[in-house]
mmCIF file of C-alpha atoms in Angstrom:
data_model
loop_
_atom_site.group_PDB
_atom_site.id
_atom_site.type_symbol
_atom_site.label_atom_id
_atom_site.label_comp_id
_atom_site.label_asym_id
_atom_site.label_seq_id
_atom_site.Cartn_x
_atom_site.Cartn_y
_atom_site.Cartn_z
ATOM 1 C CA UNK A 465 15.373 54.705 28.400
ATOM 2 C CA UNK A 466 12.475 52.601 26.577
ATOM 3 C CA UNK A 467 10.719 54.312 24.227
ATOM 4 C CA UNK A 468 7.656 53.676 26.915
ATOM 5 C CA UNK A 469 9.623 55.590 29.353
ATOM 6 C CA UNK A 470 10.149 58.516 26.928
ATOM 7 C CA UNK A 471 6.790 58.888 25.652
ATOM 8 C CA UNK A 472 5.737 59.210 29.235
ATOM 9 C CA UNK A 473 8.038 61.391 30.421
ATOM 10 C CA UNK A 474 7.223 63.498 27.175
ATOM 11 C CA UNK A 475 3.267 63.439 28.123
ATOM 12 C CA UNK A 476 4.312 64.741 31.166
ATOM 13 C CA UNK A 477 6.265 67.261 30.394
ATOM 14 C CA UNK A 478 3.489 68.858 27.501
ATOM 15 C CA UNK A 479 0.553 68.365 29.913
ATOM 16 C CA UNK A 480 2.325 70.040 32.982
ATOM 17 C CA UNK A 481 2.658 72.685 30.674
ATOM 18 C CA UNK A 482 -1.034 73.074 29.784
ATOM 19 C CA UNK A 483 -2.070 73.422 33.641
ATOM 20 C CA UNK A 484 1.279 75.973 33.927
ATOM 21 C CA UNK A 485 1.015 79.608 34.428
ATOM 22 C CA UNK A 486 2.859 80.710 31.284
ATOM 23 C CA UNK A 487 1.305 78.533 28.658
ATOM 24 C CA UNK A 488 1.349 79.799 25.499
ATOM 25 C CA UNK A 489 -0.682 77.575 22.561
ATOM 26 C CA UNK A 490 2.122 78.512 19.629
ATOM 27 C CA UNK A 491 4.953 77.250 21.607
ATOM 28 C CA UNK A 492 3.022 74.631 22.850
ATOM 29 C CA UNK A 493 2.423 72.963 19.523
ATOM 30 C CA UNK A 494 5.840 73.658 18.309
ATOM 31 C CA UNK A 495 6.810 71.252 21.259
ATOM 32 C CA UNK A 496 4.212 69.004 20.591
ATOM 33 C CA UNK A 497 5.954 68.492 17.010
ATOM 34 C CA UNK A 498 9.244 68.210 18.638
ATOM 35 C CA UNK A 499 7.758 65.184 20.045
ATOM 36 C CA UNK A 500 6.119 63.784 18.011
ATOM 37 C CA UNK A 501 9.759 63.837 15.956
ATOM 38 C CA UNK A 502 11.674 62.388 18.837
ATOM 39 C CA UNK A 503 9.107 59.977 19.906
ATOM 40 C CA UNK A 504 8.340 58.095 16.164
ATOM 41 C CA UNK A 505 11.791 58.961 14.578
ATOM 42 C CA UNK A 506 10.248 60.916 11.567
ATOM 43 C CA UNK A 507 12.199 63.929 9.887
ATOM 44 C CA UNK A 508 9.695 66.129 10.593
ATOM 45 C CA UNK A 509 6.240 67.074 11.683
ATOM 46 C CA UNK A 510 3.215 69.858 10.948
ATOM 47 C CA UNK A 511 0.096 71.263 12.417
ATOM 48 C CA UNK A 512 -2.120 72.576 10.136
ATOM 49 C CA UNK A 513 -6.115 73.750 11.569
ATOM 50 C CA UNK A 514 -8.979 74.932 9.832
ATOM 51 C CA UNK A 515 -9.663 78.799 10.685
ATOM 52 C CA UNK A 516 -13.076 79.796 11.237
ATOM 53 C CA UNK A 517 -14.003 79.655 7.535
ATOM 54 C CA UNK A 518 -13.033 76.458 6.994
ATOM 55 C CA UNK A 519 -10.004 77.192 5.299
ATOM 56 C CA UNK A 520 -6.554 75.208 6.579
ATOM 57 C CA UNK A 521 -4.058 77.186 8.209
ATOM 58 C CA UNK A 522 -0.507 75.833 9.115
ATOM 59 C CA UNK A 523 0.542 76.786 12.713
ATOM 60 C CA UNK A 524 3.154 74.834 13.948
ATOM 61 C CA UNK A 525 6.071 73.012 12.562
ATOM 62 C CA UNK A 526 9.543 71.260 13.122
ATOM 63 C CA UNK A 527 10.970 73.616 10.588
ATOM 64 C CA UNK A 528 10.942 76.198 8.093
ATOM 65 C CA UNK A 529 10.930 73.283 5.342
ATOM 66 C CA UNK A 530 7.712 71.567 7.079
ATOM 67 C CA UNK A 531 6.476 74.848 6.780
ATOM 68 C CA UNK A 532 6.727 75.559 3.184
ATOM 69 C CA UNK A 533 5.686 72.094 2.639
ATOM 70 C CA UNK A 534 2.234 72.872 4.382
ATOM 71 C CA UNK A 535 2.370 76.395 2.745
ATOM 72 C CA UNK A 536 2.396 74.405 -0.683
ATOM 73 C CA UNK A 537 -0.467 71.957 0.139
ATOM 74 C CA UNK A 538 -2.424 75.140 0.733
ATOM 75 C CA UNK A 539 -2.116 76.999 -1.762
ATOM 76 C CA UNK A 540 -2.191 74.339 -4.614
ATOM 77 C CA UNK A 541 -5.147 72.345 -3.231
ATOM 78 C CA UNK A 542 -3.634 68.917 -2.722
ATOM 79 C CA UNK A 543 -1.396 66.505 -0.422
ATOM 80 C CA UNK A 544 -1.807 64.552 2.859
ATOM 81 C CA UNK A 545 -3.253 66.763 5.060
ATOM 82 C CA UNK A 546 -6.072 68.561 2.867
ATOM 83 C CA UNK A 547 -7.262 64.819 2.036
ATOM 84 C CA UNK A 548 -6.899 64.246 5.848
ATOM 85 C CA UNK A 549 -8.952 66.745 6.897
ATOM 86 C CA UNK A 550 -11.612 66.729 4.042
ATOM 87 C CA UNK A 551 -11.885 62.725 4.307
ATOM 88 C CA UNK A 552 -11.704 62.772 8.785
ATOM 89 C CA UNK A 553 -9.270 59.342 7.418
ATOM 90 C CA UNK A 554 -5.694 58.705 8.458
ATOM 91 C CA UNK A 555 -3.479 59.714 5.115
ATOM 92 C CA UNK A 556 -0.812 57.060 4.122
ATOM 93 C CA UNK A 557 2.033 57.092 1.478
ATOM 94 C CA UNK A 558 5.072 55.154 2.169
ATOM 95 C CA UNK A 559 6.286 56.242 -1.055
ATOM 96 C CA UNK A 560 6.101 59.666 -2.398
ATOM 97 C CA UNK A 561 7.421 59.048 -5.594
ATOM 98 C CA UNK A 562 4.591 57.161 -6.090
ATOM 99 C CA UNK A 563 1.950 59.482 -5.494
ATOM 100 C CA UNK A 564 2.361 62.096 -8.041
ATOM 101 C CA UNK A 565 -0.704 61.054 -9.682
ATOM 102 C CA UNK A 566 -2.508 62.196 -6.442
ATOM 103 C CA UNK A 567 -0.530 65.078 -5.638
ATOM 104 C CA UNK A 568 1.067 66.107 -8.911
ATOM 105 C CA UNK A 569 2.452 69.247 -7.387
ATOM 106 C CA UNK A 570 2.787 68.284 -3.704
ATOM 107 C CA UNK A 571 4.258 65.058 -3.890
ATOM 108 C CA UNK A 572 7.218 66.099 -6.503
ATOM 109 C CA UNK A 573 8.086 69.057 -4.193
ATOM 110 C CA UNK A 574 8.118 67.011 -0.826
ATOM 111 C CA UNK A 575 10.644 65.011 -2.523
ATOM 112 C CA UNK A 576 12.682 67.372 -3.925
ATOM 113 C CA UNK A 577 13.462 68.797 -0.167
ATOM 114 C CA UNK A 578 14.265 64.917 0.875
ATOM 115 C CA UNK A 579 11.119 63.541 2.297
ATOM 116 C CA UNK A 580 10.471 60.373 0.846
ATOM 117 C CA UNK A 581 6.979 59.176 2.748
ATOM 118 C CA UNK A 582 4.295 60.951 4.845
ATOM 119 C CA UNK A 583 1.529 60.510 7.260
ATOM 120 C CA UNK A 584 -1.862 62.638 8.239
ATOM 121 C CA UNK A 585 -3.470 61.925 11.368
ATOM 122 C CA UNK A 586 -6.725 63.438 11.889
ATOM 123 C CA UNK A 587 -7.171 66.119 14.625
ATOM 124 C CA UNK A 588 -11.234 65.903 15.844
ATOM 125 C CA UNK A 589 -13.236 67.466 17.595
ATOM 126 C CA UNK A 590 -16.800 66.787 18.155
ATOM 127 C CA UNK A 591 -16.930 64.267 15.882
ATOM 128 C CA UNK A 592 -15.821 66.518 13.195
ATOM 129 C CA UNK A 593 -11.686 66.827 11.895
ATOM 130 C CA UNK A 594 -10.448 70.634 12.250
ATOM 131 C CA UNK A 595 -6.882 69.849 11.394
ATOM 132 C CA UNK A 596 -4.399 67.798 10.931
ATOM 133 C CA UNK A 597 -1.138 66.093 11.979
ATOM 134 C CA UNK A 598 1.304 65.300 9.446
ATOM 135 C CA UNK A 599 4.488 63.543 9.525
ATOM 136 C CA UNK A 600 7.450 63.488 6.857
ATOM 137 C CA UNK A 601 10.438 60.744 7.118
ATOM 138 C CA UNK A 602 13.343 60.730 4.154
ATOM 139 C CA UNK A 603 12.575 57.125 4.269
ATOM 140 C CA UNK A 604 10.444 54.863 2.764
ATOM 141 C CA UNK A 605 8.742 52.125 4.703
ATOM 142 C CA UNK A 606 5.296 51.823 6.410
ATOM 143 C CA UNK A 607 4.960 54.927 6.875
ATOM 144 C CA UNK A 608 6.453 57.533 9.414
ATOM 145 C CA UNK A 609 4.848 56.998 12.830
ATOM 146 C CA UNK A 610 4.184 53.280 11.436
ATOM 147 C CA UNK A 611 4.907 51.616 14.607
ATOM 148 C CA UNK A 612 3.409 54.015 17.051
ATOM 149 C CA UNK A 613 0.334 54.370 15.680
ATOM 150 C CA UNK A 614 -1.806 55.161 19.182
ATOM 151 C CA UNK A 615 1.441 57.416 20.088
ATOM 152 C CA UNK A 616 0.880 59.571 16.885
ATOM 153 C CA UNK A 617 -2.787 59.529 17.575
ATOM 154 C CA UNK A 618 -2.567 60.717 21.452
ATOM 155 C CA UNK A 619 -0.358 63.490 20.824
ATOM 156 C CA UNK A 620 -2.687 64.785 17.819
ATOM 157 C CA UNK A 621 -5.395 64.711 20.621
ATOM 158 C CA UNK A 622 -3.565 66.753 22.748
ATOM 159 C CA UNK A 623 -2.930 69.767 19.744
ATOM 160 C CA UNK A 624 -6.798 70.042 20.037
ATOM 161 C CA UNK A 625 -7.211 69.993 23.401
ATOM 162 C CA UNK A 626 -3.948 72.699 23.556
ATOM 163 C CA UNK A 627 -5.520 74.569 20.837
ATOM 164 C CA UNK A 628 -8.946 74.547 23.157
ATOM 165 C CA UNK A 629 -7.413 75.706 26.613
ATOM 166 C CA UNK A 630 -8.667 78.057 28.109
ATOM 167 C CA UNK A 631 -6.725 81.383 27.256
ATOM 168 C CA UNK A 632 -6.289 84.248 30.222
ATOM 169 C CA UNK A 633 -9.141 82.881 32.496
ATOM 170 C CA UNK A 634 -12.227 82.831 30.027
ATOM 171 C CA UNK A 635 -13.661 80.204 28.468
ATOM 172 C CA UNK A 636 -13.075 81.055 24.606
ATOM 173 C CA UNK A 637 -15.684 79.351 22.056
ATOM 174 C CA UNK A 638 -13.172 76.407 19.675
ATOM 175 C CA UNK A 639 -13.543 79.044 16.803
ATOM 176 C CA UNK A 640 -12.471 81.754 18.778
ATOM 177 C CA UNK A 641 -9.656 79.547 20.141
ATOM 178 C CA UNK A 642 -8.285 78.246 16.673
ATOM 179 C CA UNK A 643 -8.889 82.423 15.091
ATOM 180 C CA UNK A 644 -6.272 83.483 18.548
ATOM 181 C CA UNK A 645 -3.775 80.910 17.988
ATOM 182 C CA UNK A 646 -3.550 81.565 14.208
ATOM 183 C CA UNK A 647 -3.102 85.457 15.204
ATOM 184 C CA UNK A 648 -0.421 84.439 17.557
ATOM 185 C CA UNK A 649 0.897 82.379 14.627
ATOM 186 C CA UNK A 650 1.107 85.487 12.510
ATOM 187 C CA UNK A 651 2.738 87.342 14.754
ATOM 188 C CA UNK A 652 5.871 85.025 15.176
ATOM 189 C CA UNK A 653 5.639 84.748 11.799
ATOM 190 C CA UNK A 654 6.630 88.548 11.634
ATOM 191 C CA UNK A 655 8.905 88.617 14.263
ATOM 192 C CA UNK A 656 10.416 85.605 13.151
ATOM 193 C CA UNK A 657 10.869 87.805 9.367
ATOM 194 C CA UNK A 658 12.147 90.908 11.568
ATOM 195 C CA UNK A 659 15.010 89.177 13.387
ATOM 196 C CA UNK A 660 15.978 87.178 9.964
ATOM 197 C CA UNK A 661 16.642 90.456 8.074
ATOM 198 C CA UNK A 662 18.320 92.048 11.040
ATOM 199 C CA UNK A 663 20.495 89.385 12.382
ATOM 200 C CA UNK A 664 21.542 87.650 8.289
ATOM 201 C CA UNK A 665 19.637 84.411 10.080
ATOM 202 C CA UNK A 666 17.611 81.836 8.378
ATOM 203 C CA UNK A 667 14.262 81.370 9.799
ATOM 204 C CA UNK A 668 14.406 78.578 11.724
ATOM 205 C CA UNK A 669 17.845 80.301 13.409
ATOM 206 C CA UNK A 670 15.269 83.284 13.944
ATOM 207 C CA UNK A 671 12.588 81.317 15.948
ATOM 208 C CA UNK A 672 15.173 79.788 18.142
ATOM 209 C CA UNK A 673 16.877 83.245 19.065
ATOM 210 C CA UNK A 674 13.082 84.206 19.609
ATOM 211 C CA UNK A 675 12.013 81.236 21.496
ATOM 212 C CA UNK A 676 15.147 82.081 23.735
ATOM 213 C CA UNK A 677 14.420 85.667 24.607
ATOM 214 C CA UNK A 678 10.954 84.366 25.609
ATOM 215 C CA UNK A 679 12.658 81.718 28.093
ATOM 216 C CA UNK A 680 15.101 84.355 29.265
ATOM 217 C CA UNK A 681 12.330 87.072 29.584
ATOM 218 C CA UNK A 682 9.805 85.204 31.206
ATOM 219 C CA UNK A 683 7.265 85.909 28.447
ATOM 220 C CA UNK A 684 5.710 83.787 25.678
ATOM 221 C CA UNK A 685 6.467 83.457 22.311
ATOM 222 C CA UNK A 686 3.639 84.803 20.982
ATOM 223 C CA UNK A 687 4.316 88.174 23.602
ATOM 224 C CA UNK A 688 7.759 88.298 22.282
ATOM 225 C CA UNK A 689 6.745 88.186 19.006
ATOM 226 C CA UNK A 690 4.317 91.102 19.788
ATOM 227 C CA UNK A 691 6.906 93.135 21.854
ATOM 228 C CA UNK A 692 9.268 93.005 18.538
ATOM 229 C CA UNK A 693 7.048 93.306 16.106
ATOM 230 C CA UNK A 694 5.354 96.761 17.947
ATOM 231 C CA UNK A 695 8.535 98.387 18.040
ATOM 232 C CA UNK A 696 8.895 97.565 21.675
ATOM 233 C CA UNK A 697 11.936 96.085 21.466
ATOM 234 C CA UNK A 698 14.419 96.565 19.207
ATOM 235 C CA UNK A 699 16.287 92.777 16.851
ATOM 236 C CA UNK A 700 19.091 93.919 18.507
ATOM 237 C CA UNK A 701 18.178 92.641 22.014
ATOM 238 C CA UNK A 702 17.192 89.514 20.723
ATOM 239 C CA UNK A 703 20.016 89.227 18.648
ATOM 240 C CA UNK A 704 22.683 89.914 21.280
ATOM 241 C CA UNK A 705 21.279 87.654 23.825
#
């Protein structure tokens, strides 16, 4: 299949979703950076939003170490996607080990885990950034995404217009969208922490026996998560399925 093919057949696929009757914006985006991995041939991928006081939030990833990554740029202050979303620029480094006299802290620690390069793509919205897109490859070259530039670029459109659907028939102002989707982000997070401890799994095993029960159940993540994390029903159910 050409990658033309793919990428279409993947646009397909995330937008019949959106219109579907059991969309849910978490598991949405985690897709989405499934994707984006698949379709540019980078290591890994990251969501990270601004909640409603401006502060970035990280709410979907590839993996727990994409996570942490995005955790880190957080909390210290620095990397690709704060300068992404403070500068509303696309963020290029096709070396890390170059940059830690930009990111002293960020770019030392992204290497350490074996990412070697990184790209931020912008995610706007009214003219404004709210977010951004990031990309990590162990390789170093142009850049990860390089050579699908307008690829990386559509499917950072699409997080905001997931992150903007309409959720459970009412139209949902975009702060009140991005403030949901962060709870529902919490949430997993929880459950995700619940079924780790219970089950001896690492937390990327724990979102896939979640994401699962979901499928099986008919539910959403993010209802799972709630479901578990209420006392509704018990790790072992999860766990067992």
């Amino acid at each position: 299949m050409t990658r033309e093919a793919q990428a279409a057949e993947a646009f397909a696929g995330l937008t019949g979703t959106l219109v579907g009757p059991d969309y849910d914006t978490v598991e949405f985006l985690h897709r989405l950076t499934e994707v984006c991995m698949t379709l540019s041939g980078v290591a890994g991928a990251g969501l990270v939003v601004a909640d409603r006081f401006g502060e970035l939030r990280d709410i979907a990833y590839s993996s727990e170490r994409v996570r942490r990554l995005e955790a880190l740029q957080i909390a210290v202050g620095e990397g690709p996607c704060l300068d992404c979303h403070r500068t509303g620029a696309e963020i290029l480094v096709p070396d890390l080990r170059e940059a830690r006299g930009r990111w002293p802290r960020f770019a030392p620690a992204a290497v350490e885990v074996g990412f070697r390069s990184v790209r931020a793509v912008p995610l706007r919205l009214d003219g404004r950034t709210v977010g951004a897109l990031n990309l990590f490859d162990g390789r170093t070259a142009a850049g990860p995404g390089g050579d699908v530039p307008e690829l990386v670029q559509a499917l950072a459109d699409l997080a905001v217009i997931a992150l903007l659907h309409r959720r459970h028939g009412r139209r949902l102002t975009a702060a009140e969208e991005i403030t949901a989707a962060l709870a529902d982000r919490t949430t997993i997070e929880q459950a995700k922490g619940i079924l780790a401890e219970a089950g001896g799994l690492d937390m990327d095993i724990a979102f896939q026996v979640l994401r699962s029960h979901a499928r099986r159940s008919g539910t959403g993540v993010a209802d799972a998560a709630r479901s578990l994390v209420e006392g509704r029903v018990e790790p072992a159910v999860l766990l067992v399925g």
